[in-house]
PDB file of C-alpha atoms in Angstrom:
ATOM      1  CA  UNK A   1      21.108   6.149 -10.948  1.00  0.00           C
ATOM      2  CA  UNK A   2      21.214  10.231 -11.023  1.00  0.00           C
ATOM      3  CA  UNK A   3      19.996  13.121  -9.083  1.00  0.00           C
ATOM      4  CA  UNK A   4      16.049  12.629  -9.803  1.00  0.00           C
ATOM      5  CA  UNK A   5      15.861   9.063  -8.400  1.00  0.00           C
ATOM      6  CA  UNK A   6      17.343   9.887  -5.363  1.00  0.00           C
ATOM      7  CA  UNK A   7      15.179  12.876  -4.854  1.00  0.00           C
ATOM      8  CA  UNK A   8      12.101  10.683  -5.219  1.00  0.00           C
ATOM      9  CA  UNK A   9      13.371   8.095  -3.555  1.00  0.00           C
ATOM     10  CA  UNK A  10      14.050  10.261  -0.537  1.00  0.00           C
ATOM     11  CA  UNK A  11      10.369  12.085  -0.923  1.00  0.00           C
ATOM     12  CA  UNK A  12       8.785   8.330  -1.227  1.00  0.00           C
ATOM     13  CA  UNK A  13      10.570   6.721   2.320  1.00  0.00           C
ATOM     14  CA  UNK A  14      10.344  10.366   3.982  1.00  0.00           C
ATOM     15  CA  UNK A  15       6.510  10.107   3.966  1.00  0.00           C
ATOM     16  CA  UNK A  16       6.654   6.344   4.503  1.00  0.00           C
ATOM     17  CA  UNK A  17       8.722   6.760   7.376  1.00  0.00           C
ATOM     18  CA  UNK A  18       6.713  10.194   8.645  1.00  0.00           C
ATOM     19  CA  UNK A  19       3.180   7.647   8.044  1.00  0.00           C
ATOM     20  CA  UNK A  20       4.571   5.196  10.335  1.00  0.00           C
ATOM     21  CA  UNK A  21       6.135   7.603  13.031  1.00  0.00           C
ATOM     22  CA  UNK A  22       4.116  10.610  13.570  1.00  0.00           C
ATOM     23  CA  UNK A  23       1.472  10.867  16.814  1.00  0.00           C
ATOM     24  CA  UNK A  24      -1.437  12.333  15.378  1.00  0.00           C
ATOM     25  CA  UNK A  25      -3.026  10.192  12.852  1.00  0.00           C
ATOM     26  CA  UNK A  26      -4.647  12.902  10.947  1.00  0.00           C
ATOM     27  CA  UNK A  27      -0.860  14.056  10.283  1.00  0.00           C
ATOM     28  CA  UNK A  28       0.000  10.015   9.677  1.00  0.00           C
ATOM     29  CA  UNK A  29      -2.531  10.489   6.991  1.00  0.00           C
ATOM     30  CA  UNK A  30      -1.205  13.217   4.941  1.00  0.00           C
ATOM     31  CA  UNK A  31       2.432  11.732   5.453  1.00  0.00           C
ATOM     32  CA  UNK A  32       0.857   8.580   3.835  1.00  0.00           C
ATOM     33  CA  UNK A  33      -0.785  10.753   0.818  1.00  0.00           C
ATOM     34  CA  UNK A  34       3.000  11.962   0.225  1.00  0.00           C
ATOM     35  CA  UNK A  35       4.431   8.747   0.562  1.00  0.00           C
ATOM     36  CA  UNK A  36       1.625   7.594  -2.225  1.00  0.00           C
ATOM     37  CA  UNK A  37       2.634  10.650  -4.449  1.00  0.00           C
ATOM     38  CA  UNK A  38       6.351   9.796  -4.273  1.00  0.00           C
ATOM     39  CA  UNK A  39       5.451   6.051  -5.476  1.00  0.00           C
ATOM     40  CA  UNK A  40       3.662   7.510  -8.219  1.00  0.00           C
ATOM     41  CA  UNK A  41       6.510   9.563  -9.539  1.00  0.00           C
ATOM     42  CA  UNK A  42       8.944   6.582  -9.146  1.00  0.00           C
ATOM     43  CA  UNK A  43       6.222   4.538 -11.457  1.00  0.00           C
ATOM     44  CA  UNK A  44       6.574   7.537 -13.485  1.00  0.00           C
ATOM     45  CA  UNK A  45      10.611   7.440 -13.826  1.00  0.00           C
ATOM     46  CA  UNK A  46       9.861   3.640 -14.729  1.00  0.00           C
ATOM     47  CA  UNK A  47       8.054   4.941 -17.960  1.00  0.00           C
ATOM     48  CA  UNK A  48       4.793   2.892 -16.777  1.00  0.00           C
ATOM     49  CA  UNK A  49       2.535   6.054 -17.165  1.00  0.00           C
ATOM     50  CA  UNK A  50      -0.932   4.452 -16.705  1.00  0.00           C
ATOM     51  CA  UNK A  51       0.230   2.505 -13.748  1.00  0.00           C
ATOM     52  CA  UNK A  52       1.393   6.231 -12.222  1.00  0.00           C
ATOM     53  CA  UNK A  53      -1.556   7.715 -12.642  1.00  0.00           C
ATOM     54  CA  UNK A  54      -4.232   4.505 -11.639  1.00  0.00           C
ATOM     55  CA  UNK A  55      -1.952   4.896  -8.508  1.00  0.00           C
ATOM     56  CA  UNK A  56      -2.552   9.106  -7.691  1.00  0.00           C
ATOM     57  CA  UNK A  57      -6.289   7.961  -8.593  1.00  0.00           C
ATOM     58  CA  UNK A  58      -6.474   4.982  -6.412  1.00  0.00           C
ATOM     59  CA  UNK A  59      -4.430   5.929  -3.523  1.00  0.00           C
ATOM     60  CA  UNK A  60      -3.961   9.897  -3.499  1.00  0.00           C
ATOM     61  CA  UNK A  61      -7.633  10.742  -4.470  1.00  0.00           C
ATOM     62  CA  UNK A  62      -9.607   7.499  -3.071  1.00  0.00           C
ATOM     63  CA  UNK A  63      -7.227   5.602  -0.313  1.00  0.00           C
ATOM     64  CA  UNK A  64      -6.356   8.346   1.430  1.00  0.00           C
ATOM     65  CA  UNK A  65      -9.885   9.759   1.905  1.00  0.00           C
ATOM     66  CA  UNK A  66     -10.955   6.792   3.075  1.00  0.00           C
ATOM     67  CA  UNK A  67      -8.251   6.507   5.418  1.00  0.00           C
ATOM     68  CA  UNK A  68      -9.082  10.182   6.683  1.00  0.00           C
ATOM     69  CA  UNK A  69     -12.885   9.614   7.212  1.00  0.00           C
ATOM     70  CA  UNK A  70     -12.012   6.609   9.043  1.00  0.00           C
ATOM     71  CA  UNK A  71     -10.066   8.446  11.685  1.00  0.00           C
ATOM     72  CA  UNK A  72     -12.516  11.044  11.746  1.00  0.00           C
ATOM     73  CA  UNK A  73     -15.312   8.236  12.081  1.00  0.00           C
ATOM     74  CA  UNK A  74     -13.501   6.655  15.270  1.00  0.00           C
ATOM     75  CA  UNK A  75     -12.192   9.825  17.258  1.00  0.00           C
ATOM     76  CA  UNK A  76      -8.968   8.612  16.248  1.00  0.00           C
ATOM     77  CA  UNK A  77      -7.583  11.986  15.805  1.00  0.00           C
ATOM     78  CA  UNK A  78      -6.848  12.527  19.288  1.00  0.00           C
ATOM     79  CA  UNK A  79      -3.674  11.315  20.973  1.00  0.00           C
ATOM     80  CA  UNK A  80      -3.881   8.245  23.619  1.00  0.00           C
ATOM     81  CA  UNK A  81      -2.545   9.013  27.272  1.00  0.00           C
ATOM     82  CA  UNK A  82      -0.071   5.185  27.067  1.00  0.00           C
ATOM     83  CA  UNK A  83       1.191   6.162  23.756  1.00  0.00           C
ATOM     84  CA  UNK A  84       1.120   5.412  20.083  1.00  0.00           C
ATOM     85  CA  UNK A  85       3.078   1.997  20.222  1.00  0.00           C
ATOM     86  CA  UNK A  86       2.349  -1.434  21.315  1.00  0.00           C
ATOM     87  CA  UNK A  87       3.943  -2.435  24.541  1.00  0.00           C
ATOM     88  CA  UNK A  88       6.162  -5.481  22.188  1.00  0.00           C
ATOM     89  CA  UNK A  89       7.143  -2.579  19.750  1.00  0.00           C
ATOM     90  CA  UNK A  90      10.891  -3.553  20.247  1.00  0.00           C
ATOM     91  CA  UNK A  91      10.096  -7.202  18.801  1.00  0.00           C
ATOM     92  CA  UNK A  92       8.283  -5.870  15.658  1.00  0.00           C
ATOM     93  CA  UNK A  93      11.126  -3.550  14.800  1.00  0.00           C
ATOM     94  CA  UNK A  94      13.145  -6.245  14.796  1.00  0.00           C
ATOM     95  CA  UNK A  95      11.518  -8.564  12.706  1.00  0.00           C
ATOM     96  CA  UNK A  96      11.283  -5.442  10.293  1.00  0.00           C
ATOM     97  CA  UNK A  97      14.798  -4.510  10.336  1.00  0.00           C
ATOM     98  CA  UNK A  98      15.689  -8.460   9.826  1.00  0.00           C
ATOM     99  CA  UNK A  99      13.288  -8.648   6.986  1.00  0.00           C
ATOM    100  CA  UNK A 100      14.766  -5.533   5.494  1.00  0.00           C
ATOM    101  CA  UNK A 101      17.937  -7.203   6.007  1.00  0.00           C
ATOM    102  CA  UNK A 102      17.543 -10.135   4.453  1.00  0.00           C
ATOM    103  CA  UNK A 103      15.206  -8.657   0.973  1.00  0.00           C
ATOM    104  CA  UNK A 104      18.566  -6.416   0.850  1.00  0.00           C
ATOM    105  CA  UNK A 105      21.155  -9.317   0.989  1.00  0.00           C
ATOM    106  CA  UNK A 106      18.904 -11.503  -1.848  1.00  0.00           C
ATOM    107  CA  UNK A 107      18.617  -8.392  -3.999  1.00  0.00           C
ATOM    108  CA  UNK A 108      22.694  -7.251  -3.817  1.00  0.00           C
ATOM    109  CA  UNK A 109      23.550 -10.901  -3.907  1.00  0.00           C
ATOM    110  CA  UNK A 110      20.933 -11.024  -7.278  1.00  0.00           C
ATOM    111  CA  UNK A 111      22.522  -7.871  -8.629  1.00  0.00           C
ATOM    112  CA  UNK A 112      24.674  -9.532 -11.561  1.00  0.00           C
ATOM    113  CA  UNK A 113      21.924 -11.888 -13.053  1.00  0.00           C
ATOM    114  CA  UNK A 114      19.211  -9.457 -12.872  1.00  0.00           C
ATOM    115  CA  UNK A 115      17.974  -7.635 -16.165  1.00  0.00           C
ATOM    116  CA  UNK A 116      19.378  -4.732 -17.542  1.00  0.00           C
ATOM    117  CA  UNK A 117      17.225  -3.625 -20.536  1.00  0.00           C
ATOM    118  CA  UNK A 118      17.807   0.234 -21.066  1.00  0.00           C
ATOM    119  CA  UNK A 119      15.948   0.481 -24.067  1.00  0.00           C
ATOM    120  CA  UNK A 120      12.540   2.921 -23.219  1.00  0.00           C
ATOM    121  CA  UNK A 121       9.406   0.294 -23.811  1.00  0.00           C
ATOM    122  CA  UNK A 122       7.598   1.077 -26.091  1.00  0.00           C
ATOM    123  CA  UNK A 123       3.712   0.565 -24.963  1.00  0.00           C
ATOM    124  CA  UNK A 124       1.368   3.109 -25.156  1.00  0.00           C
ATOM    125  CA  UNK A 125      -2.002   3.034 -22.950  1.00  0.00           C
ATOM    126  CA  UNK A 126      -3.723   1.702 -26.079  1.00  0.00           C
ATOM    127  CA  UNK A 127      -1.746  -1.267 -26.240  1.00  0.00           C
ATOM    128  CA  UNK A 128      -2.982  -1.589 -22.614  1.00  0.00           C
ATOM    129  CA  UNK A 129      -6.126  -1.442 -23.351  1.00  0.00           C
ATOM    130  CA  UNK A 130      -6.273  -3.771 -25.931  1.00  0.00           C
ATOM    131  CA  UNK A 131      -4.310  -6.251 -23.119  1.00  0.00           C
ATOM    132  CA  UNK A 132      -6.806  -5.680 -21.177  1.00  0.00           C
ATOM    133  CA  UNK A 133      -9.932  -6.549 -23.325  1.00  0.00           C
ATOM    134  CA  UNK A 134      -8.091  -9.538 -25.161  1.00  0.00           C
ATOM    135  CA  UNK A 135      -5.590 -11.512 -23.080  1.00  0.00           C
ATOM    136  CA  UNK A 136      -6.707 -10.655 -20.113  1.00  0.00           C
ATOM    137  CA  UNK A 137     -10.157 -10.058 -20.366  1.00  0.00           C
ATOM    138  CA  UNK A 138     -10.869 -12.549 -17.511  1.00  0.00           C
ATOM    139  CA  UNK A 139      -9.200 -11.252 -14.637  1.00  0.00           C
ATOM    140  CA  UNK A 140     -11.010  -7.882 -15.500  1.00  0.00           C
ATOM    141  CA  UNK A 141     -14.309  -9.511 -14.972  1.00  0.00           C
ATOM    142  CA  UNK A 142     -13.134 -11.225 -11.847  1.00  0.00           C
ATOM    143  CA  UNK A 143     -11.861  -8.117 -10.726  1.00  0.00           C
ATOM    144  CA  UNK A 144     -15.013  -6.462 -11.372  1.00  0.00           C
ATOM    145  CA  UNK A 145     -17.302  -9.083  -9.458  1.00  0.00           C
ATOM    146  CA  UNK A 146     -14.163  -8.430  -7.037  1.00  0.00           C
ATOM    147  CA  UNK A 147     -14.962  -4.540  -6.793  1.00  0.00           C
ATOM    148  CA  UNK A 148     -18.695  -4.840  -6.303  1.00  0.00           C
ATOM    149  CA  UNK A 149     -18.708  -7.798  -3.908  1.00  0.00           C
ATOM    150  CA  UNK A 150     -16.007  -5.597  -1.806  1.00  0.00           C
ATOM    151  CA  UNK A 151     -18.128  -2.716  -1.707  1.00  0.00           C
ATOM    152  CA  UNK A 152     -21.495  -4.126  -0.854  1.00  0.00           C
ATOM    153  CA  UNK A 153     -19.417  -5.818   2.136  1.00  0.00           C
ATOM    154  CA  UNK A 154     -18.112  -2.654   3.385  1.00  0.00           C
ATOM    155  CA  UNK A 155     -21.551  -0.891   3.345  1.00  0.00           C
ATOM    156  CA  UNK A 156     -22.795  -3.718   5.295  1.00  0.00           C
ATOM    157  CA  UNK A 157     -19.971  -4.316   7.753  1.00  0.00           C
ATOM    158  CA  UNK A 158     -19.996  -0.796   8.635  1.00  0.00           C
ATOM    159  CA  UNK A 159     -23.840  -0.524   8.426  1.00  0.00           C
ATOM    160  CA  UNK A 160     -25.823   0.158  11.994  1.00  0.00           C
ATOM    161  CA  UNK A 161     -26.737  -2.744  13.589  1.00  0.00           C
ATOM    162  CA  UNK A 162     -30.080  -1.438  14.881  1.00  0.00           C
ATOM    163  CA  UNK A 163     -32.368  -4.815  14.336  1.00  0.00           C
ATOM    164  CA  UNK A 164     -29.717  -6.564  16.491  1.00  0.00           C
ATOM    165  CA  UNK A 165     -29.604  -4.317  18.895  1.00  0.00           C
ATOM    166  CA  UNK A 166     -33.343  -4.424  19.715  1.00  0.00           C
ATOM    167  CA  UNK A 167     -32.713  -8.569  19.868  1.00  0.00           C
TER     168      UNK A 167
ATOM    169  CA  UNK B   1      24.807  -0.325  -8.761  1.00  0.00           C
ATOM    170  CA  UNK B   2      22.109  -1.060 -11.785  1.00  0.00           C
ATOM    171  CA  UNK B   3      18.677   1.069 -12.111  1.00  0.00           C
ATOM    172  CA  UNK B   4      16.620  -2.103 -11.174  1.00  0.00           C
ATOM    173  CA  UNK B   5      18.726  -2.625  -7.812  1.00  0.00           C
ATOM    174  CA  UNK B   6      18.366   1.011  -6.732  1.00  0.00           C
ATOM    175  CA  UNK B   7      14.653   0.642  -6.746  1.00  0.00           C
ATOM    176  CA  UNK B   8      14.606  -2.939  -5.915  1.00  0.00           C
ATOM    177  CA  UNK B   9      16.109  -1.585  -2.507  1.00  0.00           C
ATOM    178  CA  UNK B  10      13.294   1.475  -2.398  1.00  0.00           C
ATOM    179  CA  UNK B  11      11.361  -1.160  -2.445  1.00  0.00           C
ATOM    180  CA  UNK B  12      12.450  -3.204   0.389  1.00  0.00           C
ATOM    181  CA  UNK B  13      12.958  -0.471   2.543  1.00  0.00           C
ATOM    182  CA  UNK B  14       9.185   1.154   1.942  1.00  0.00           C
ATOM    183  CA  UNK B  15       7.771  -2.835   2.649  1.00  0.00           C
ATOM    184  CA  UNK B  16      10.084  -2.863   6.005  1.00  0.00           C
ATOM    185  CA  UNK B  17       8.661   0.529   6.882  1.00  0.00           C
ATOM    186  CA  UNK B  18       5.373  -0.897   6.697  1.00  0.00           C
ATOM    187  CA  UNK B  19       5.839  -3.866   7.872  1.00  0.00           C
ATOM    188  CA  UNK B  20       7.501  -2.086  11.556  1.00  0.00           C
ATOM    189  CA  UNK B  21       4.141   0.344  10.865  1.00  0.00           C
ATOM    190  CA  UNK B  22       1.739  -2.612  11.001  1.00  0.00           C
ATOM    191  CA  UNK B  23       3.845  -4.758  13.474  1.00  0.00           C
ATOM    192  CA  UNK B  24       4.317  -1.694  16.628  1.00  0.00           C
ATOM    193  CA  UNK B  25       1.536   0.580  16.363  1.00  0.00           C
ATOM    194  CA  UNK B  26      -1.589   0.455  18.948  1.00  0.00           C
ATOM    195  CA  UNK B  27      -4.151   2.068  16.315  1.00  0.00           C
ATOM    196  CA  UNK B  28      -6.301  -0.360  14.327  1.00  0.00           C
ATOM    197  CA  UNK B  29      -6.059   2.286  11.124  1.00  0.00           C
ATOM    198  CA  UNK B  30      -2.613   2.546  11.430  1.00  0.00           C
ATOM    199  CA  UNK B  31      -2.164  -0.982  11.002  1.00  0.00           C
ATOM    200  CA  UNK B  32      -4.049  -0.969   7.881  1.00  0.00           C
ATOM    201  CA  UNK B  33      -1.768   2.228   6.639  1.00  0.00           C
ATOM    202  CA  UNK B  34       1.091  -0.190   7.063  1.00  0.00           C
ATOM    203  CA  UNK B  35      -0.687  -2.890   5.539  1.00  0.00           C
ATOM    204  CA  UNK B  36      -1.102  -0.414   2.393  1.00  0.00           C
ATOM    205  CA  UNK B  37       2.684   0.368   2.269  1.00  0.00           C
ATOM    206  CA  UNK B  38       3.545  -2.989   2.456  1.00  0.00           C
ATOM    207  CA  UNK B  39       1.518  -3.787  -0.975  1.00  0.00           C
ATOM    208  CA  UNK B  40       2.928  -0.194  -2.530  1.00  0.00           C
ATOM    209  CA  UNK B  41       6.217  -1.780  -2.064  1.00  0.00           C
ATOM    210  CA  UNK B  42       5.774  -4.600  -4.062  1.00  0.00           C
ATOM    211  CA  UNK B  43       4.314  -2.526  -7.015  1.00  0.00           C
ATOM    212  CA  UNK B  44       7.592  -1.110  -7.463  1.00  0.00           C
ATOM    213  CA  UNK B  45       9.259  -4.539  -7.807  1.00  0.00           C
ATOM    214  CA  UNK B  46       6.606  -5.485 -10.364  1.00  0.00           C
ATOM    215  CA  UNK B  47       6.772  -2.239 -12.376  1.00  0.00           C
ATOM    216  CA  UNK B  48      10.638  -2.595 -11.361  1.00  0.00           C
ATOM    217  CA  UNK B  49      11.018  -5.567 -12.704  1.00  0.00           C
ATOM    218  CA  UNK B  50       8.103  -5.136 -16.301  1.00  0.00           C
ATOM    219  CA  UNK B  51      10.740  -2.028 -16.914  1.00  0.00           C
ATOM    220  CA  UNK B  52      13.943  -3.713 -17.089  1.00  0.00           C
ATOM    221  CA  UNK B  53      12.936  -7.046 -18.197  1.00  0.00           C
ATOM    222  CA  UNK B  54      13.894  -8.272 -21.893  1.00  0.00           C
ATOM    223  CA  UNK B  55      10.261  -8.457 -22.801  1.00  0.00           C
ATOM    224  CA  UNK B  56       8.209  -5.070 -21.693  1.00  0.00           C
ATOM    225  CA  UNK B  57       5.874  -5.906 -24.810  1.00  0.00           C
ATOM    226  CA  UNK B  58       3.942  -8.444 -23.163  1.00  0.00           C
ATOM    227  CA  UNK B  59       2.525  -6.138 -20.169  1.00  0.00           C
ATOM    228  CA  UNK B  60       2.663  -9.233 -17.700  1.00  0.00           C
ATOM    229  CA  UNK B  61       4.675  -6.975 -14.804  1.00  0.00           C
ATOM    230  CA  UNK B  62       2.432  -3.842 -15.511  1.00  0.00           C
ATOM    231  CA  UNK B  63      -1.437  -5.978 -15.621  1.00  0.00           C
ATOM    232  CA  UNK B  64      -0.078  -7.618 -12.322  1.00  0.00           C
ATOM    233  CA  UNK B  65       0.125  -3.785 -10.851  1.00  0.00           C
ATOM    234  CA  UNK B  66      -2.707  -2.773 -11.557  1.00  0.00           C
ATOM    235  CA  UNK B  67      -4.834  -5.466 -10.404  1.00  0.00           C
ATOM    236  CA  UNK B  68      -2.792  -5.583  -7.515  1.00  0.00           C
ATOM    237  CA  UNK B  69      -3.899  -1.798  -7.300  1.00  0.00           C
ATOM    238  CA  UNK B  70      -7.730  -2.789  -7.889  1.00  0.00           C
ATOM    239  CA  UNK B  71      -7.098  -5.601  -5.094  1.00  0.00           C
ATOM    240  CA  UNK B  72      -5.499  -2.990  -2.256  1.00  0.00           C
ATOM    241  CA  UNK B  73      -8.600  -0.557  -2.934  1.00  0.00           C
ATOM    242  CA  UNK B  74     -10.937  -3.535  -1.950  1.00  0.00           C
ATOM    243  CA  UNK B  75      -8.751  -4.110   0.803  1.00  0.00           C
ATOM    244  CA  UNK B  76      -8.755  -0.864   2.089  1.00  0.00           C
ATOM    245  CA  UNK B  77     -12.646  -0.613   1.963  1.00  0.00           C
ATOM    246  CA  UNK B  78     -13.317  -3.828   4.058  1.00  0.00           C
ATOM    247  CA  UNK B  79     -10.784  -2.790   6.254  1.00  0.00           C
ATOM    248  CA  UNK B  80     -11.535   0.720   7.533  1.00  0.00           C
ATOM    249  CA  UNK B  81     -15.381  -0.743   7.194  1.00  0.00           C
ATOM    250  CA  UNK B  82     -14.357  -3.171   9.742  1.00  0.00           C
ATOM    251  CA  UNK B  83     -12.388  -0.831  11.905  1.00  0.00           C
ATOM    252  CA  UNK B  84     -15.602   1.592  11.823  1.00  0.00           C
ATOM    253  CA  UNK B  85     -17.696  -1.390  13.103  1.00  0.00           C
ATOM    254  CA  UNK B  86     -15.646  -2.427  15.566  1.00  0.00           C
ATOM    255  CA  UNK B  87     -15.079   0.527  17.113  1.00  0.00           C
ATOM    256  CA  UNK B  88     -18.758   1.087  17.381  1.00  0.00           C
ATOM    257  CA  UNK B  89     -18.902  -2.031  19.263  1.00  0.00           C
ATOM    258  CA  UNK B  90     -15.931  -1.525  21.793  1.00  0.00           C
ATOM    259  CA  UNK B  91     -15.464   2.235  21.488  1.00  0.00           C
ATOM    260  CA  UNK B  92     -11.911   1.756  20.743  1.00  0.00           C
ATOM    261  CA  UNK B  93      -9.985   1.192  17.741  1.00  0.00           C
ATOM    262  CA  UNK B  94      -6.592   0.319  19.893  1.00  0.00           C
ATOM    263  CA  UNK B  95      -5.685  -3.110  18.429  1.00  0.00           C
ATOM    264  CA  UNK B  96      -4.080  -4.465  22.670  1.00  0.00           C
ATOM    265  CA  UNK B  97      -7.849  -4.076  23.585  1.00  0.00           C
ATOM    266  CA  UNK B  98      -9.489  -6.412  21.041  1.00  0.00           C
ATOM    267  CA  UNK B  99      -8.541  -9.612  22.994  1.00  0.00           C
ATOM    268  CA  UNK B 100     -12.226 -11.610  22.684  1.00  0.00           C
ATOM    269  CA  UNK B 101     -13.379 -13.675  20.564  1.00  0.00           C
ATOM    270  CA  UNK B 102     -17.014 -13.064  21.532  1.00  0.00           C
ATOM    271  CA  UNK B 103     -18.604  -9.641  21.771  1.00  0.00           C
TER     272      UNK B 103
END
């Protein structure tokens, strides 16, 4: 617990919070590419390198482009005349702030049996890589087929529908 | 306070950010940008939990991120794919709007 964490900590919920609350969405976006940043340097304080940078890959440099050509795509960009929130906003808050609530009371309740290892780990991307070819070389493939089945889906979901239309 | 319950509690309050995000906004991409907060949040408790567990050697926490990564960018694909296409179709992306079933 020292100065750093907090700092990050406070970057990561500041665009989380900013994401969620701002008007514009274009502005939502980049709040959201912070918010991804600030999870990437708390993955980074948790000495899990790889996973900190397959996030600023995933999220900053793919995620959030895709998020931003979305809005684009649907004129999203420009603010609605009956506002930003649903009409039972008050309801969903409240289920969040009970959720949060509860998650909070488990993990301060947990606090004395959880681990405590201090000791840095001592795994180096090439240990993950062999992981990843040897143990668990099957949920790579299956990710894989994952990937490409994903993608083709996309393209065609968001393909014209120009022979239906002529129907 | 311990390291792990510091971040442990990041992580609840990102996924309760998201989860209010997804829950109370109109806009169908908004929505998803919760959604995506909401599985950010618990890639902190697994790296969280890999860092401070007695055995970081066997990479189960870490492998479980980042195919949970891989997952979220499939997610995210089909989703704004599906919030293009819709759109299209009802020229609107405000989520109070979609209530048919049938075009």
């Amino acid at each position: 617990m020292d100065f750093v964490f907090y700092l990050v900590s406070a970057f990561a919920v500041g665009g989380a919070l900013a994401a969620v609350l701002l008007k514009n969405l274009v502005h939502a976006a980049l709040a959201l590419t912070i918010a991804f940043f600030g999870l990437a340097l708390l993955f980074l304080r948790l000495d899990a390198q790889f996973a900190g940078f397959a996030q600023i890959l995933v999220y900053v440099g793919a995620v959030a482009i895709l998020v931003v050509f979305a809005i684009l795509l649907t004129k999203g960009s420009e603010v609605p005349k009956e506002g930003v929130f649903s009409k039972s906003w008050f309801a969903g808050l409240a289920i969040a702030a009970g959720v949060f609530a509860v998650l909070a009371w488990a993990v301060l309740q947990a606090a004395p049996s959880l681990p405590n290892q201090t000791a840095v780990p001592a795994v180096t991307v090439n240990d993950i890589g062999n992981a990843l070819m040897s143990r668990y070389v099957l949920p790579l493939e299956i990710i894989a087929v994952l990937l490409t089945a994903a993608l083709l889906g996309a393209v065609i979901v968001a393909m014209h529908e120009k022979e239906r239309a002529k129907q | 306070m311990t390291p792990l319950t510091g971040y442990l509690i990041v992580a609840a309050l990102i996924f309760a950010i998201g989860l209010a995000g997804a829950l109370t906004r109109r806009n169908a991409i908004m929505v998803l940008i919760g959604i995506e907060l909401m599985l950010n949040a618990a890639n902190l408790n697994l790296i969280a939990f890999w860092r401070y567990s007695p055995h970081p050697e066997l990479l189960t926490g870490m492998m479980f991120a980042i195919f949970s990564i891989a997952v979220a960018a499939a997610e995210a694909a089909v989703g704004l794919g599906l919030v293009i296409s819709i759109y299209r179709h009802a020229k609107t992306a405000d989520v109070e709007q979609m209530n048919r079933m049938k075009g």
